[in-house]
Amino acid sequence: MELNQVIKQQKKSKHMKRELESSKIKPSEWLSINQFLYEIKQVDRATVSVYYPYGKGDQTISLLKETKRNEQLEKIESKIEKRIIELRKNPSSTGKFTKTFAVFGWIEKGKVILKEIGISKELPYIYMVSKKPFLKPFYDVLKTQKEILLVILDQKSAQIQRFQGTRVIQESKVKIDLRGRHKKGGQSQGRFLRARQTKIHVFYKKVANKIKIMDMDSELILIGGSGQAKTEFFDEINSELKEKCRFVENISFSTPRDDLYKKIIQHLYQHRKNHVIEVIEKYEKLVKEGLTARVNTNIYKALELGAVDTLIVSAQYHATTNFKKIMKMLEIAKQMSTKIEFATSPAIIKKLEIEQSVLAILRYKIR
């Protein structure tokens, strides 16, 4: 590889690293948001979900007032409007600085219930009514809607934990009695080493089988531990699970919980970034087959027909003149079980030219 190409690749790598670091949430805030999401996910009734940038409270109140809903929803929205005014005077936040407020409202036993949180990262501007709280923007930041398996092992013991957000919902340990040395030499030493290696191999098989049982559609399987155990163990995992596996460096059985969270967060952000790239590659491939749309009016029609598989939206769409149209499309997409993907990278937004519009991957061709 020529020197110019190497320098170019190094600059690209540094840029990607900076972009990834800037999007991360600190572990303490990550924990707080996860706790909030755990509570809000229990809500199973019609909910008004409102996300708005710090300083846009008045604009959000105007939007709530001009959009007409049924009597019950209007009651919720009125309460949210009052709460936004209160937050303007006394903002709450899980991080040092608040960039986005999220307020959720629903009716329980005839009473309006509100829950809100302020976070230090920018989330898309959302105003939506749906059957349950709309939490997708949080999932994109935290990637917590699916589970993670964390495996820490050496050649004689393994700890497997199934995480859902910050909660360990299942845990298992596997151990064997493994002698480290054999005092005698010659054939006896050779037999001992072969028997020892066989024992380790059987142990890895048990761990792999336990992971297969515990894996409940996990997002990632993170493997860490001292020595060569993690790479030796990797060969025992079936091909389906191998695709989910990522090696985690510098963790052991004694690693503090906060440090484990940092490692988990790092891999989740990278996983999220890779996922968005895959969605975009899929869009670019399907353009040739006529299974995409990029004109807002055509996408609106396709959404109402239930023909949209995935809607790709700039996370900064609130700064465009088509703000209200796109917000309405997001609500229809949610009602039609359309997947919604928010693009946060300025480079991707520019490449796809979605500053003023959205893109759609279609389930079938429409006229």
mmCIF file of C-alpha atoms in Angstrom:
data_model
loop_
_atom_site.group_PDB
_atom_site.id
_atom_site.type_symbol
_atom_site.label_atom_id
_atom_site.label_comp_id
_atom_site.label_asym_id
_atom_site.label_seq_id
_atom_site.Cartn_x
_atom_site.Cartn_y
_atom_site.Cartn_z
ATOM 1 C CA MET A 1 0.000 0.000 0.000
ATOM 2 C CA GLU A 2 1.365 3.446 -0.967
ATOM 3 C CA LEU A 3 2.204 5.986 1.739
ATOM 4 C CA ASN A 4 -0.636 8.345 0.713
ATOM 5 C CA GLN A 5 -3.153 5.514 1.009
ATOM 6 C CA VAL A 6 -1.841 4.582 4.462
ATOM 7 C CA ILE A 7 -2.111 8.218 5.651
ATOM 8 C CA LYS A 8 -5.614 8.489 4.187
ATOM 9 C CA GLN A 9 -6.677 5.271 5.927
ATOM 10 C CA GLN A 10 -5.216 6.453 9.254
ATOM 11 C CA LYS A 11 -7.101 9.764 9.007
ATOM 12 C CA LYS A 12 -10.334 7.907 8.208
ATOM 13 C CA SER A 13 -9.793 5.594 11.183
ATOM 14 C CA LYS A 14 -9.161 8.561 13.532
ATOM 15 C CA HIS A 15 -12.270 10.345 12.231
ATOM 16 C CA MET A 16 -14.419 7.232 12.807
ATOM 17 C CA LYS A 17 -12.984 6.889 16.327
ATOM 18 C CA ARG A 18 -13.717 10.552 17.154
ATOM 19 C CA GLU A 19 -17.236 10.220 15.780
ATOM 20 C CA LEU A 20 -17.824 7.087 17.850
ATOM 21 C CA GLU A 21 -16.408 8.679 21.020
ATOM 22 C CA SER A 22 -18.489 11.836 20.618
ATOM 23 C CA SER A 23 -21.694 9.801 20.352
ATOM 24 C CA LYS A 24 -21.079 7.823 23.529
ATOM 25 C CA ILE A 25 -22.930 8.326 26.765
ATOM 26 C CA LYS A 26 -20.990 8.076 30.016
ATOM 27 C CA PRO A 27 -21.626 4.877 32.018
ATOM 28 C CA SER A 28 -23.354 6.726 34.891
ATOM 29 C CA GLU A 29 -25.863 8.308 32.508
ATOM 30 C CA TRP A 30 -26.198 5.044 30.594
ATOM 31 C CA LEU A 31 -27.232 3.343 33.845
ATOM 32 C CA SER A 32 -29.771 6.062 34.697
ATOM 33 C CA ILE A 33 -31.387 5.938 31.262
ATOM 34 C CA ASN A 34 -31.542 2.146 31.365
ATOM 35 C CA GLN A 35 -33.361 2.294 34.691
ATOM 36 C CA PHE A 36 -35.807 4.832 33.258
ATOM 37 C CA LEU A 37 -36.424 2.651 30.189
ATOM 38 C CA TYR A 38 -36.993 -0.429 32.324
ATOM 39 C CA GLU A 39 -39.839 1.383 34.103
ATOM 40 C CA ILE A 40 -41.347 2.997 30.999
ATOM 41 C CA LYS A 41 -41.307 -0.286 29.045
ATOM 42 C CA GLN A 42 -43.845 -1.691 31.503
ATOM 43 C CA VAL A 43 -46.470 0.745 30.168
ATOM 44 C CA ASP A 44 -48.884 -1.074 27.865
ATOM 45 C CA ARG A 45 -51.449 1.535 26.821
ATOM 46 C CA ALA A 46 -51.899 4.407 24.359
ATOM 47 C CA THR A 47 -49.100 6.886 24.999
ATOM 48 C CA VAL A 48 -48.159 10.342 23.801
ATOM 49 C CA SER A 49 -44.367 10.381 23.271
ATOM 50 C CA VAL A 50 -42.649 13.753 22.908
ATOM 51 C CA TYR A 51 -38.917 14.306 22.310
ATOM 52 C CA TYR A 52 -37.703 17.856 21.856
ATOM 53 C CA PRO A 53 -34.325 19.654 21.844
ATOM 54 C CA TYR A 54 -33.360 21.839 24.778
ATOM 55 C CA GLY A 55 -34.643 25.371 24.152
ATOM 56 C CA LYS A 56 -37.452 24.228 21.827
ATOM 57 C CA GLY A 57 -40.130 23.979 24.526
ATOM 58 C CA ASP A 58 -42.294 26.818 23.142
ATOM 59 C CA GLN A 59 -42.175 25.347 19.636
ATOM 60 C CA THR A 60 -43.182 21.954 21.027
ATOM 61 C CA ILE A 61 -46.112 23.419 22.967
ATOM 62 C CA SER A 62 -47.340 25.162 19.785
ATOM 63 C CA LEU A 63 -47.127 21.862 17.928
ATOM 64 C CA LEU A 64 -49.141 20.076 20.613
ATOM 65 C CA LYS A 65 -51.812 22.797 20.562
ATOM 66 C CA GLU A 66 -52.298 22.862 16.803
ATOM 67 C CA THR A 67 -52.581 19.085 16.414
ATOM 68 C CA LYS A 68 -56.102 17.904 17.209
ATOM 69 C CA ARG A 69 -56.603 14.527 18.904
ATOM 70 C CA ASN A 70 -59.487 12.846 20.694
ATOM 71 C CA GLU A 71 -60.581 14.037 24.142
ATOM 72 C CA GLN A 72 -58.464 11.564 26.098
ATOM 73 C CA LEU A 73 -55.294 12.374 24.178
ATOM 74 C CA GLU A 74 -55.964 16.109 24.389
ATOM 75 C CA LYS A 75 -56.111 15.693 28.153
ATOM 76 C CA ILE A 76 -52.680 14.058 28.146
ATOM 77 C CA GLU A 77 -51.213 16.673 25.820
ATOM 78 C CA SER A 78 -52.497 19.507 27.998
ATOM 79 C CA LYS A 79 -50.654 17.998 30.956
ATOM 80 C CA ILE A 80 -47.493 17.592 28.864
ATOM 81 C CA GLU A 81 -47.678 21.261 27.812
ATOM 82 C CA LYS A 82 -47.743 22.333 31.469
ATOM 83 C CA ARG A 83 -44.878 19.995 32.292
ATOM 84 C CA ILE A 84 -42.742 21.428 29.474
ATOM 85 C CA ILE A 85 -43.201 24.910 30.983
ATOM 86 C CA GLU A 86 -42.085 23.564 34.379
ATOM 87 C CA LEU A 87 -39.049 21.857 32.842
ATOM 88 C CA ARG A 88 -38.063 25.096 31.179
ATOM 89 C CA LYS A 89 -37.759 26.670 34.631
ATOM 90 C CA ASN A 90 -36.213 23.670 36.363
ATOM 91 C CA PRO A 91 -34.717 21.203 33.841
ATOM 92 C CA SER A 92 -33.918 17.668 34.942
ATOM 93 C CA SER A 93 -31.094 15.685 33.423
ATOM 94 C CA THR A 94 -29.194 12.440 33.796
ATOM 95 C CA GLY A 95 -26.066 14.004 32.307
ATOM 96 C CA LYS A 96 -24.120 17.190 32.973
ATOM 97 C CA PHE A 97 -25.836 19.056 30.138
ATOM 98 C CA THR A 98 -29.302 18.463 28.708
ATOM 99 C CA LYS A 99 -29.645 18.373 24.926
ATOM 100 C CA THR A 100 -32.935 16.442 24.651
ATOM 101 C CA PHE A 101 -36.021 16.111 26.828
ATOM 102 C CA ALA A 102 -38.355 13.146 26.471
ATOM 103 C CA VAL A 103 -41.836 13.248 28.018
ATOM 104 C CA PHE A 104 -44.302 10.337 27.989
ATOM 105 C CA GLY A 105 -47.950 10.575 28.987
ATOM 106 C CA TRP A 106 -50.774 8.064 29.325
ATOM 107 C CA ILE A 107 -53.998 7.571 31.274
ATOM 108 C CA GLU A 108 -54.194 5.052 34.095
ATOM 109 C CA LYS A 109 -57.335 4.608 36.205
ATOM 110 C CA GLY A 110 -58.708 7.861 34.822
ATOM 111 C CA LYS A 111 -55.596 9.841 35.794
ATOM 112 C CA VAL A 112 -52.934 11.283 33.496
ATOM 113 C CA ILE A 113 -49.487 9.865 34.299
ATOM 114 C CA LEU A 114 -46.347 11.618 33.046
ATOM 115 C CA LYS A 115 -42.736 10.455 33.021
ATOM 116 C CA GLU A 116 -39.841 12.481 31.655
ATOM 117 C CA ILE A 117 -36.084 12.411 31.362
ATOM 118 C CA GLY A 118 -33.413 14.793 30.095
ATOM 119 C CA ILE A 119 -30.288 13.380 28.440
ATOM 120 C CA SER A 120 -26.980 14.805 27.255
ATOM 121 C CA LYS A 121 -27.279 13.591 23.641
ATOM 122 C CA GLU A 122 -29.307 14.864 20.728
ATOM 123 C CA LEU A 123 -32.251 12.638 19.826
ATOM 124 C CA PRO A 124 -34.659 13.164 16.910
ATOM 125 C CA TYR A 125 -37.589 15.546 17.437
ATOM 126 C CA ILE A 126 -40.628 13.298 17.939
ATOM 127 C CA TYR A 127 -44.306 13.882 18.644
ATOM 128 C CA MET A 128 -46.194 10.634 18.327
ATOM 129 C CA VAL A 129 -49.230 8.762 19.594
ATOM 130 C CA SER A 130 -48.826 4.983 19.646
ATOM 131 C CA LYS A 131 -50.081 1.886 21.444
ATOM 132 C CA LYS A 132 -47.065 1.961 23.770
ATOM 133 C CA PRO A 133 -44.293 4.480 24.512
ATOM 134 C CA PHE A 134 -42.127 5.086 21.431
ATOM 135 C CA LEU A 135 -38.594 4.293 22.627
ATOM 136 C CA LYS A 136 -36.711 3.719 19.363
ATOM 137 C CA PRO A 137 -34.541 6.878 19.666
ATOM 138 C CA PHE A 138 -33.269 5.647 23.046
ATOM 139 C CA TYR A 139 -32.608 2.214 21.605
ATOM 140 C CA ASP A 140 -30.460 3.751 18.889
ATOM 141 C CA VAL A 141 -28.378 5.564 21.527
ATOM 142 C CA LEU A 142 -28.207 2.712 24.043
ATOM 143 C CA LYS A 143 -29.078 -0.332 21.948
ATOM 144 C CA THR A 144 -30.931 -1.929 24.859
ATOM 145 C CA GLN A 145 -34.029 -3.396 23.256
ATOM 146 C CA LYS A 146 -32.234 -6.699 22.772
ATOM 147 C CA GLU A 147 -30.035 -8.708 25.039
ATOM 148 C CA ILE A 148 -26.291 -9.241 25.335
ATOM 149 C CA LEU A 149 -24.382 -12.283 26.524
ATOM 150 C CA LEU A 150 -21.126 -11.537 28.343
ATOM 151 C CA VAL A 151 -18.775 -14.526 28.654
ATOM 152 C CA ILE A 152 -15.631 -14.343 30.796
ATOM 153 C CA LEU A 153 -13.510 -17.483 30.925
ATOM 154 C CA ASP A 154 -10.139 -19.133 31.355
ATOM 155 C CA GLN A 155 -9.270 -22.805 30.796
ATOM 156 C CA LYS A 156 -11.106 -24.088 33.866
ATOM 157 C CA SER A 157 -13.954 -21.701 34.716
ATOM 158 C CA ALA A 158 -16.493 -19.548 32.895
ATOM 159 C CA GLN A 159 -19.075 -16.960 33.880
ATOM 160 C CA ILE A 160 -21.956 -16.297 31.467
ATOM 161 C CA GLN A 161 -24.283 -13.362 32.081
ATOM 162 C CA ARG A 162 -27.320 -12.366 30.032
ATOM 163 C CA PHE A 163 -27.831 -8.593 30.171
ATOM 164 C CA GLN A 164 -30.940 -6.649 29.325
ATOM 165 C CA GLY A 165 -29.787 -3.055 29.580
ATOM 166 C CA THR A 166 -28.021 -2.909 32.940
ATOM 167 C CA ARG A 167 -29.894 -5.833 34.456
ATOM 168 C CA VAL A 168 -28.411 -9.313 34.634
ATOM 169 C CA ILE A 169 -31.498 -11.422 33.931
ATOM 170 C CA GLN A 170 -29.723 -14.777 33.828
ATOM 171 C CA GLU A 171 -26.360 -16.040 35.026
ATOM 172 C CA SER A 172 -24.520 -19.335 34.846
ATOM 173 C CA LYS A 173 -21.105 -20.605 35.910
ATOM 174 C CA VAL A 174 -19.206 -23.608 34.577
ATOM 175 C CA LYS A 175 -16.118 -25.042 36.300
ATOM 176 C CA ILE A 176 -13.796 -28.036 36.091
ATOM 177 C CA ASP A 177 -11.040 -29.343 38.367
ATOM 178 C CA LEU A 178 -7.924 -28.819 36.265
ATOM 179 C CA ARG A 179 -4.442 -29.587 37.536
ATOM 180 C CA GLY A 180 -1.798 -27.215 36.244
ATOM 181 C CA ARG A 181 1.333 -29.395 36.365
ATOM 182 C CA HIS A 182 2.586 -32.964 36.316
ATOM 183 C CA LYS A 183 5.763 -33.681 38.262
ATOM 184 C CA LYS A 184 6.845 -36.763 36.344
ATOM 185 C CA GLY A 185 8.395 -36.665 32.882
ATOM 186 C CA GLY A 186 8.491 -39.001 29.877
ATOM 187 C CA GLN A 187 5.384 -40.815 28.653
ATOM 188 C CA SER A 188 3.557 -40.067 31.913
ATOM 189 C CA GLN A 189 3.997 -36.329 31.260
ATOM 190 C CA GLY A 190 2.776 -36.748 27.676
ATOM 191 C CA ARG A 191 -0.339 -38.689 28.767
ATOM 192 C CA PHE A 192 -1.064 -36.050 31.404
ATOM 193 C CA LEU A 193 -0.856 -33.189 28.885
ATOM 194 C CA ARG A 194 -3.117 -35.028 26.389
ATOM 195 C CA ALA A 195 -5.648 -35.800 29.122
ATOM 196 C CA ARG A 196 -5.481 -32.195 30.327
ATOM 197 C CA GLN A 197 -6.101 -30.831 26.830
ATOM 198 C CA THR A 198 -9.024 -33.227 26.355
ATOM 199 C CA LYS A 199 -10.503 -32.023 29.630
ATOM 200 C CA ILE A 200 -10.173 -28.384 28.519
ATOM 201 C CA HIS A 201 -11.781 -29.240 25.183
ATOM 202 C CA VAL A 202 -14.756 -30.891 26.929
ATOM 203 C CA PHE A 203 -15.026 -27.857 29.215
ATOM 204 C CA TYR A 204 -15.197 -25.494 26.217
ATOM 205 C CA LYS A 205 -17.894 -27.707 24.714
ATOM 206 C CA LYS A 206 -19.959 -27.397 27.898
ATOM 207 C CA VAL A 207 -19.603 -23.605 27.896
ATOM 208 C CA ALA A 208 -20.562 -23.403 24.220
ATOM 209 C CA ASN A 209 -23.618 -25.566 24.870
ATOM 210 C CA LYS A 210 -24.617 -23.405 27.845
ATOM 211 C CA ILE A 211 -24.361 -20.272 25.668
ATOM 212 C CA LYS A 212 -26.530 -21.911 23.015
ATOM 213 C CA ILE A 213 -29.191 -22.597 25.660
ATOM 214 C CA MET A 214 -28.990 -19.103 27.182
ATOM 215 C CA ASP A 215 -28.964 -17.261 23.861
ATOM 216 C CA MET A 216 -32.469 -15.842 23.421
ATOM 217 C CA ASP A 217 -32.015 -13.815 20.240
ATOM 218 C CA SER A 218 -29.171 -11.806 21.776
ATOM 219 C CA GLU A 219 -27.732 -8.841 19.911
ATOM 220 C CA LEU A 220 -24.095 -9.594 20.731
ATOM 221 C CA ILE A 221 -22.018 -12.224 22.482
ATOM 222 C CA LEU A 222 -18.997 -10.574 24.115
ATOM 223 C CA ILE A 223 -16.118 -12.894 25.028
ATOM 224 C CA GLY A 224 -13.301 -11.924 27.375
ATOM 225 C CA GLY A 225 -10.846 -13.465 29.779
ATOM 226 C CA SER A 226 -7.151 -13.958 30.443
ATOM 227 C CA GLY A 227 -4.693 -15.917 28.325
ATOM 228 C CA GLN A 228 -5.597 -17.809 25.150
ATOM 229 C CA ALA A 229 -8.859 -19.233 26.476
ATOM 230 C CA LYS A 230 -11.193 -16.914 24.543
ATOM 231 C CA THR A 231 -9.577 -17.670 21.170
ATOM 232 C CA GLU A 232 -9.388 -21.415 21.889
ATOM 233 C CA PHE A 233 -13.002 -21.412 23.014
ATOM 234 C CA PHE A 234 -14.172 -19.534 19.902
ATOM 235 C CA ASP A 235 -13.548 -22.631 17.753
ATOM 236 C CA GLU A 236 -16.154 -24.575 19.764
ATOM 237 C CA ILE A 237 -19.033 -22.174 18.971
ATOM 238 C CA ASN A 238 -21.381 -22.941 16.103
ATOM 239 C CA SER A 239 -21.312 -20.730 12.993
ATOM 240 C CA GLU A 240 -24.641 -19.014 13.787
ATOM 241 C CA LEU A 241 -23.427 -17.782 17.185
ATOM 242 C CA LYS A 242 -19.956 -16.912 15.855
ATOM 243 C CA GLU A 243 -21.497 -14.103 13.803
ATOM 244 C CA LYS A 244 -22.621 -12.422 17.028
ATOM 245 C CA CYS A 245 -19.304 -12.871 18.854
ATOM 246 C CA ARG A 246 -16.867 -10.061 19.611
ATOM 247 C CA PHE A 247 -13.648 -10.349 21.633
ATOM 248 C CA VAL A 248 -13.340 -7.957 24.578
ATOM 249 C CA GLU A 249 -9.842 -7.104 25.738
ATOM 250 C CA ASN A 250 -8.654 -6.439 29.298
ATOM 251 C CA ILE A 251 -11.494 -7.979 31.289
ATOM 252 C CA SER A 252 -11.420 -10.802 33.812
ATOM 253 C CA PHE A 253 -13.529 -12.250 36.622
ATOM 254 C CA SER A 254 -12.331 -9.433 38.919
ATOM 255 C CA THR A 255 -13.071 -6.525 36.544
ATOM 256 C CA PRO A 256 -15.275 -3.918 38.332
ATOM 257 C CA ARG A 257 -18.873 -3.674 37.099
ATOM 258 C CA ASP A 258 -18.463 -0.074 35.879
ATOM 259 C CA ASP A 259 -15.514 -1.108 33.707
ATOM 260 C CA LEU A 260 -17.566 -3.963 32.276
ATOM 261 C CA TYR A 261 -20.298 -1.465 31.372
ATOM 262 C CA LYS A 262 -17.742 0.683 29.543
ATOM 263 C CA LYS A 263 -16.686 -2.297 27.454
ATOM 264 C CA ILE A 264 -20.300 -3.224 26.721
ATOM 265 C CA ILE A 265 -21.158 0.348 25.699
ATOM 266 C CA GLN A 266 -18.152 0.533 23.376
ATOM 267 C CA HIS A 267 -19.166 -2.619 21.524
ATOM 268 C CA LEU A 268 -22.830 -1.620 21.370
ATOM 269 C CA TYR A 269 -22.021 1.714 19.725
ATOM 270 C CA GLN A 270 -19.803 0.057 17.148
ATOM 271 C CA HIS A 271 -22.520 -2.531 16.515
ATOM 272 C CA ARG A 272 -25.098 0.224 16.015
ATOM 273 C CA LYS A 273 -22.819 2.002 13.542
ATOM 274 C CA ASN A 274 -22.305 -1.208 11.559
ATOM 275 C CA HIS A 275 -26.071 -1.796 11.521
ATOM 276 C CA VAL A 276 -26.771 1.631 9.972
ATOM 277 C CA ILE A 277 -24.110 1.002 7.317
ATOM 278 C CA GLU A 278 -25.794 -2.320 6.452
ATOM 279 C CA VAL A 279 -29.206 -0.616 6.108
ATOM 280 C CA ILE A 280 -27.730 1.971 3.737
ATOM 281 C CA GLU A 281 -25.983 -0.707 1.670
ATOM 282 C CA LYS A 282 -29.305 -2.536 1.412
ATOM 283 C CA TYR A 283 -31.010 0.660 0.209
ATOM 284 C CA GLU A 284 -28.342 1.289 -2.442
ATOM 285 C CA LYS A 285 -28.652 -2.289 -3.694
ATOM 286 C CA LEU A 286 -32.468 -2.170 -3.929
ATOM 287 C CA VAL A 287 -32.477 1.137 -5.856
ATOM 288 C CA LYS A 288 -31.716 -0.830 -9.044
ATOM 289 C CA GLU A 289 -34.652 -3.178 -8.359
ATOM 290 C CA GLY A 290 -37.177 -0.374 -7.943
ATOM 291 C CA LEU A 291 -37.774 -1.244 -4.296
ATOM 292 C CA THR A 292 -36.925 2.188 -2.892
ATOM 293 C CA ALA A 293 -38.468 5.655 -2.804
ATOM 294 C CA ARG A 294 -36.988 9.072 -2.054
ATOM 295 C CA VAL A 295 -39.749 11.564 -2.897
ATOM 296 C CA ASN A 296 -41.724 12.544 0.210
ATOM 297 C CA THR A 297 -45.145 12.456 -1.499
ATOM 298 C CA ASN A 298 -44.502 8.960 -2.893
ATOM 299 C CA ILE A 299 -43.239 7.725 0.483
ATOM 300 C CA TYR A 300 -46.289 9.160 2.239
ATOM 301 C CA LYS A 301 -48.532 7.215 -0.159
ATOM 302 C CA ALA A 302 -46.475 4.041 0.294
ATOM 303 C CA LEU A 303 -46.670 4.361 4.087
ATOM 304 C CA GLU A 304 -50.460 4.586 4.032
ATOM 305 C CA LEU A 305 -50.546 1.461 1.829
ATOM 306 C CA GLY A 306 -48.293 -0.395 4.269
ATOM 307 C CA ALA A 307 -45.709 -0.835 1.498
ATOM 308 C CA VAL A 308 -42.703 0.580 3.393
ATOM 309 C CA ASP A 309 -40.362 -1.895 5.064
ATOM 310 C CA THR A 310 -37.832 0.645 6.404
ATOM 311 C CA LEU A 311 -37.911 4.431 6.723
ATOM 312 C CA ILE A 312 -34.508 6.173 6.822
ATOM 313 C CA VAL A 313 -34.620 9.614 8.447
ATOM 314 C CA SER A 314 -32.014 12.216 9.378
ATOM 315 C CA ALA A 315 -31.851 12.602 13.159
ATOM 316 C CA GLN A 316 -31.659 16.368 12.484
ATOM 317 C CA TYR A 317 -34.847 16.525 10.393
ATOM 318 C CA HIS A 318 -36.423 18.991 12.867
ATOM 319 C CA ALA A 319 -34.184 21.726 11.403
ATOM 320 C CA THR A 320 -35.820 21.404 7.934
ATOM 321 C CA THR A 321 -38.854 23.073 6.374
ATOM 322 C CA ASN A 322 -40.454 19.628 5.992
ATOM 323 C CA PHE A 323 -40.294 19.037 9.739
ATOM 324 C CA LYS A 324 -44.058 18.541 10.300
ATOM 325 C CA LYS A 325 -44.517 16.346 7.199
ATOM 326 C CA ILE A 326 -41.691 14.050 8.265
ATOM 327 C CA MET A 327 -43.033 13.886 11.825
ATOM 328 C CA LYS A 328 -46.401 12.758 10.455
ATOM 329 C CA MET A 329 -44.691 10.109 8.321
ATOM 330 C CA LEU A 330 -42.931 8.786 11.416
ATOM 331 C CA GLU A 331 -46.261 8.360 13.201
ATOM 332 C CA ILE A 332 -47.793 6.514 10.241
ATOM 333 C CA ALA A 333 -44.663 4.339 10.018
ATOM 334 C CA LYS A 334 -45.062 3.352 13.669
ATOM 335 C CA GLN A 335 -48.737 2.485 13.147
ATOM 336 C CA MET A 336 -47.861 0.348 10.100
ATOM 337 C CA SER A 337 -45.056 -1.546 11.901
ATOM 338 C CA THR A 338 -42.484 -0.008 9.556
ATOM 339 C CA LYS A 339 -38.881 -0.132 10.764
ATOM 340 C CA ILE A 340 -37.502 3.362 11.454
ATOM 341 C CA GLU A 341 -33.788 4.086 11.177
ATOM 342 C CA PHE A 342 -32.349 7.449 12.215
ATOM 343 C CA ALA A 343 -29.094 8.512 10.542
ATOM 344 C CA THR A 344 -26.906 10.560 12.900
ATOM 345 C CA SER A 345 -23.617 10.786 10.980
ATOM 346 C CA PRO A 346 -23.331 14.084 9.026
ATOM 347 C CA ALA A 347 -21.362 12.239 6.331
ATOM 348 C CA ILE A 348 -24.155 9.675 5.847
ATOM 349 C CA ILE A 349 -26.881 12.338 5.884
ATOM 350 C CA LYS A 350 -25.019 14.284 3.196
ATOM 351 C CA LYS A 351 -24.324 11.176 1.127
ATOM 352 C CA LEU A 352 -27.990 10.130 1.134
ATOM 353 C CA GLU A 353 -29.204 13.711 0.608
ATOM 354 C CA ILE A 354 -31.860 13.435 3.320
ATOM 355 C CA GLU A 355 -31.517 16.867 4.901
ATOM 356 C CA GLN A 356 -35.016 17.796 3.645
ATOM 357 C CA SER A 357 -36.524 14.373 2.980
ATOM 358 C CA VAL A 358 -36.608 10.711 3.947
ATOM 359 C CA LEU A 359 -35.747 7.486 2.161
ATOM 360 C CA ALA A 360 -37.778 4.313 2.059
ATOM 361 C CA ILE A 361 -37.033 0.654 1.435
ATOM 362 C CA LEU A 362 -40.235 -0.866 0.041
ATOM 363 C CA ARG A 363 -41.799 -4.251 0.685
ATOM 364 C CA TYR A 364 -43.096 -4.306 -2.888
ATOM 365 C CA LYS A 365 -43.220 -2.007 -5.910
ATOM 366 C CA ILE A 366 -45.927 0.645 -6.039
ATOM 367 C CA ARG A 367 -47.287 2.637 -8.967
#
